[in-house]
Coordinates of N, CA, C and O in Angstrom, one line a residue:
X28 N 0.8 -1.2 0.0 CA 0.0 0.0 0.0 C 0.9 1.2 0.0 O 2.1 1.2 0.0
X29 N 0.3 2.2 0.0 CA 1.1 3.6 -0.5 C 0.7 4.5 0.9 O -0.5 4.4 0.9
X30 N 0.9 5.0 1.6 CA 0.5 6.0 2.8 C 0.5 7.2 2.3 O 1.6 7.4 1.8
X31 N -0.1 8.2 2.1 CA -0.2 9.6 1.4 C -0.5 10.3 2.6 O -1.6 10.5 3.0
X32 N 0.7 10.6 3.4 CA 0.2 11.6 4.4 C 0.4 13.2 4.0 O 1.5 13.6 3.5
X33 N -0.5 14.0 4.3 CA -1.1 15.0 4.1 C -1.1 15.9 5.4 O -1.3 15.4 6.5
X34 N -0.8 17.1 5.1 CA -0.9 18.4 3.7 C 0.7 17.9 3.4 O 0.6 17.3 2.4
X35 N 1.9 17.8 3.7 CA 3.4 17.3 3.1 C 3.1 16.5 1.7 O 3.7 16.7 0.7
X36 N 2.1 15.6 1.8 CA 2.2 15.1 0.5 C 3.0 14.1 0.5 O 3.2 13.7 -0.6
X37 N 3.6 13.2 1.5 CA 4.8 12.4 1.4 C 3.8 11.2 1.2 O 2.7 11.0 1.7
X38 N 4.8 10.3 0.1 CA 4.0 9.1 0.2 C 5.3 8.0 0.5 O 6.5 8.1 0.3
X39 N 4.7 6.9 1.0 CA 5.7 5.9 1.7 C 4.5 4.8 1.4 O 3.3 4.7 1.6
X40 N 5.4 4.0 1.0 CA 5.5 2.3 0.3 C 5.4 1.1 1.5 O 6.5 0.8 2.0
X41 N 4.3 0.5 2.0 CA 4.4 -0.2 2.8 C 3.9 -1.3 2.4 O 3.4 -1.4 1.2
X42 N 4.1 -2.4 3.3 CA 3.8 -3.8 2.9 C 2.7 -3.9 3.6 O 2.9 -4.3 4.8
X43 N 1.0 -3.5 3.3 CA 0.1 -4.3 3.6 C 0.0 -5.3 5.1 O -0.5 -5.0 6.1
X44 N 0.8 -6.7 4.8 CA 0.9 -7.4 5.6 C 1.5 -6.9 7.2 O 1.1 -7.1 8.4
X45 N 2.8 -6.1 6.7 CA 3.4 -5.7 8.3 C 2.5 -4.5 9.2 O 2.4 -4.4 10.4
X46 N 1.7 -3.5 7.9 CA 0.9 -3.1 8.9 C -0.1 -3.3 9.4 O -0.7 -2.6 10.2
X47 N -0.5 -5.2 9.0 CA -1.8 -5.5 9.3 C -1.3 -6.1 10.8 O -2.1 -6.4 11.7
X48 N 0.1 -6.3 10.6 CA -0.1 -7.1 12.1 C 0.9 -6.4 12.8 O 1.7 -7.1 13.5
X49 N 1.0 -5.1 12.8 CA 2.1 -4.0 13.3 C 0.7 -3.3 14.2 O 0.9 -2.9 15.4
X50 N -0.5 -3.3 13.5 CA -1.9 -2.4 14.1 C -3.2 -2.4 13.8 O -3.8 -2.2 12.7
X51 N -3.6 -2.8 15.2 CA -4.9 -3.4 14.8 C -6.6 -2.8 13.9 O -7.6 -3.2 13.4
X52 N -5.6 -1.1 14.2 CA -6.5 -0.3 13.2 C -6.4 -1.0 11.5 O -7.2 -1.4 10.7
X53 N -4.6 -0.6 11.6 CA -4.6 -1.2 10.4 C -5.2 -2.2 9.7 O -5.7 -2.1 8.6
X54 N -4.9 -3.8 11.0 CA -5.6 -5.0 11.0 C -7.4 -4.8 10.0 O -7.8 -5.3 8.9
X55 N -7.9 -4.1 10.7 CA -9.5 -3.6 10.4 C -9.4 -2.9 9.1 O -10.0 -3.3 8.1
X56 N -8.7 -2.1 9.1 CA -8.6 -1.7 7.2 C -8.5 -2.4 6.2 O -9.2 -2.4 5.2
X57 N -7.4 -3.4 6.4 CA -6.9 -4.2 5.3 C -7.6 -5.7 5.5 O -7.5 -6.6 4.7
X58 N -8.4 -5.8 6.7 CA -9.4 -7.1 6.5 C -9.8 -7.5 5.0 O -9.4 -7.2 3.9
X59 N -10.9 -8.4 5.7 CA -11.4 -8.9 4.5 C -12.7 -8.2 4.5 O -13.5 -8.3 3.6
X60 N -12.9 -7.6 5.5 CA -14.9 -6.4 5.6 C -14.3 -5.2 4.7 O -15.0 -4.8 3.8
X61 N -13.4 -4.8 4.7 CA -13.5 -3.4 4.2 C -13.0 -3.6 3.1 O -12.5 -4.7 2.8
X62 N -13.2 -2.3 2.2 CA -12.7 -2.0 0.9 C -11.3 -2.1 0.8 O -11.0 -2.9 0.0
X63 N -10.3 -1.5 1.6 CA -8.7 -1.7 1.2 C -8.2 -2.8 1.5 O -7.0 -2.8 1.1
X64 N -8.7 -4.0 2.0 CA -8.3 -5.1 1.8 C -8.5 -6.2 0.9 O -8.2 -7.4 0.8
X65 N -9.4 -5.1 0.0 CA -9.9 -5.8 -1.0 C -8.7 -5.7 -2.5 O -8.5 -4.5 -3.0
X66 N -8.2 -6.5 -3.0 CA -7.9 -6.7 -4.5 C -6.2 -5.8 -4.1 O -5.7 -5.0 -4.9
X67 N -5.6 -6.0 -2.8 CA -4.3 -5.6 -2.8 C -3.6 -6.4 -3.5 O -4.0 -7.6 -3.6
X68 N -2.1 -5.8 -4.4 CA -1.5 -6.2 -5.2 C -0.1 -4.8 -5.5 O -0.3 -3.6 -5.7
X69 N 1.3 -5.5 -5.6 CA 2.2 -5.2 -5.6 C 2.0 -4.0 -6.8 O 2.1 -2.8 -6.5
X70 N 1.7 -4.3 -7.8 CA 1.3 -3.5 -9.1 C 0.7 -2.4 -9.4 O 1.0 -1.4 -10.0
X71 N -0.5 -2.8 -8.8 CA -1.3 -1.3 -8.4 C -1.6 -1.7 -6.5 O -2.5 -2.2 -5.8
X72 N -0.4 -1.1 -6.2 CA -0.7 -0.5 -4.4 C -2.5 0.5 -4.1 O -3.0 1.4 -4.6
X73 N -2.7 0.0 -3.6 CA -4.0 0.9 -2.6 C -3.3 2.0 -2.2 O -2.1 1.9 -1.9
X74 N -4.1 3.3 -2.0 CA -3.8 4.2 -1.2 C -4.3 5.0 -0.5 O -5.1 5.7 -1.0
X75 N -3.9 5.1 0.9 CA -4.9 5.0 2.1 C -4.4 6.6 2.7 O -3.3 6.7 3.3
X76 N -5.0 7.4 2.4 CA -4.8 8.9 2.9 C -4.8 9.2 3.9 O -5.8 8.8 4.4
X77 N -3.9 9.8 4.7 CA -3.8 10.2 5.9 C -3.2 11.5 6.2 O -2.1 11.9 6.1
X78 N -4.8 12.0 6.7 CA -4.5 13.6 6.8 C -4.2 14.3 8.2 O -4.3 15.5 8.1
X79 N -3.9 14.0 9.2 CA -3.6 14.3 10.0 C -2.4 13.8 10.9 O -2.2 14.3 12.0
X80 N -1.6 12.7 10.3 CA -0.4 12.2 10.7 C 0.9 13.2 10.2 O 1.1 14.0 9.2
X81 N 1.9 12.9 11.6 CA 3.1 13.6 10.9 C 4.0 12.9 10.1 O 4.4 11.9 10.6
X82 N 4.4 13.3 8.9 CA 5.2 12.2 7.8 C 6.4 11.8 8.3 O 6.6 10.7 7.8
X83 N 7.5 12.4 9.2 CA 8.5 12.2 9.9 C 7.6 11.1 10.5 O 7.4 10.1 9.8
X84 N 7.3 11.1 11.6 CA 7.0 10.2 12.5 C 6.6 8.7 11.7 O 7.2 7.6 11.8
X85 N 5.5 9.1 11.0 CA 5.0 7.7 10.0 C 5.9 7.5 9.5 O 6.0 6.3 9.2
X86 N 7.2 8.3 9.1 CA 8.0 6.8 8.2 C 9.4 6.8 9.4 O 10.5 6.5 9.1
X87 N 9.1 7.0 10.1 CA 10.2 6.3 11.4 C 9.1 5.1 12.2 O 9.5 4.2 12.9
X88 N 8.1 5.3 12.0 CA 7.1 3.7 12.8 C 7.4 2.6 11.3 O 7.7 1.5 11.5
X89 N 7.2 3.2 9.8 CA 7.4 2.1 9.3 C 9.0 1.6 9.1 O 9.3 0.4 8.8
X90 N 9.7 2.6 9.4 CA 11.3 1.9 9.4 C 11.2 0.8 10.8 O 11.5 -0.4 10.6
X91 N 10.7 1.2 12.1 CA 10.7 -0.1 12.5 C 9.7 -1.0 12.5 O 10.0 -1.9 13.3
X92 N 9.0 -1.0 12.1 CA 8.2 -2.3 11.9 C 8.6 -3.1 10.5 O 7.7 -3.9 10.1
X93 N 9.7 -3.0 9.6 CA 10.3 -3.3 8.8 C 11.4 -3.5 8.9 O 12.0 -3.6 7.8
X94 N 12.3 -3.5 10.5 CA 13.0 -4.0 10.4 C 14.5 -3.2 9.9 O 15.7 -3.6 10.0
X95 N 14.2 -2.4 9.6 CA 14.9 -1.0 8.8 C 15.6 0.1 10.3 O 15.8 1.3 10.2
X96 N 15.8 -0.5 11.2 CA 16.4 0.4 12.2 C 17.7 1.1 12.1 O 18.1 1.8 13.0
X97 N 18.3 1.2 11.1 CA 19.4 1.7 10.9 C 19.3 2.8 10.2 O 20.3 3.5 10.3
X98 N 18.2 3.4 9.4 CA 17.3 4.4 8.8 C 16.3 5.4 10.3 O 15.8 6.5 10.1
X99 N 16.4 4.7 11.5 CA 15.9 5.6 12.4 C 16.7 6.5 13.1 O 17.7 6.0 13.7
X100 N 16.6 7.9 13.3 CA 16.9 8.6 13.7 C 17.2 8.4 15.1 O 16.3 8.3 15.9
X101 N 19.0 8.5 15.7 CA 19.5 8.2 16.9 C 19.0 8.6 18.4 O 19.1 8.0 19.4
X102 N 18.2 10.2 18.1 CA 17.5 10.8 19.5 C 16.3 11.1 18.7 O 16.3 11.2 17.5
X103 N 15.0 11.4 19.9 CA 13.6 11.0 18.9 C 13.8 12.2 20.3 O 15.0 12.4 20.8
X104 N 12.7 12.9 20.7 CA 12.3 13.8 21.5 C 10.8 13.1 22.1 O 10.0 12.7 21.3
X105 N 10.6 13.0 23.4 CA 9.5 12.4 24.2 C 8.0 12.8 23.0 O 7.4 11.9 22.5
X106 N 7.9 13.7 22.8 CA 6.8 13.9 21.8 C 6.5 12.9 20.8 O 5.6 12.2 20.6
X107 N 8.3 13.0 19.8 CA 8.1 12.4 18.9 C 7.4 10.8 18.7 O 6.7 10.3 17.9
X108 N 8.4 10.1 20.5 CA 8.3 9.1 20.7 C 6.6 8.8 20.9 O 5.9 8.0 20.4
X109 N 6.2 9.7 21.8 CA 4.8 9.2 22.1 C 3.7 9.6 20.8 O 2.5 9.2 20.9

């Protein structure tokens, strides 16, 4: 899936699967009841808008839940963290 976080505009490339079992919101999205879990595929990615996330933050949660810790920034600030 594609994350289009907004007003930045950033989009970031996720694997469906890690965020289905990274969050249970996510879990509920990419089910099998809703629309975005419907007809996902490497080729044409789904894209799930998100207008009130910060783009920094979202793509330091998907660097670790991908395993990608070496792309995370060394000091995060209590905010960032929480």
């Amino acid at each position: 899936v594609v994350l289009v976080v907004r007003p930045q505009n950033i989009r970031l490339r996720i694997q469906s699967q890690v965020l289905w079992c990274a969050s249970k919101v996510f879990g509920a999205i990419f089910g099998p009841t809703w629309s975005k879990g419907q007809g996902l595929s490497k080729e044409s990615p789904q894209e799930v808008q998100l207008v009130e996330d910060n783009a920094n933050i979202l793509q330091t949660i998907c660097y670790v839940i991908h395993y990608r810790n070496n792309n995370v920034p060394q000091s995060l600030t209590p905010k960032e963290i929480l």
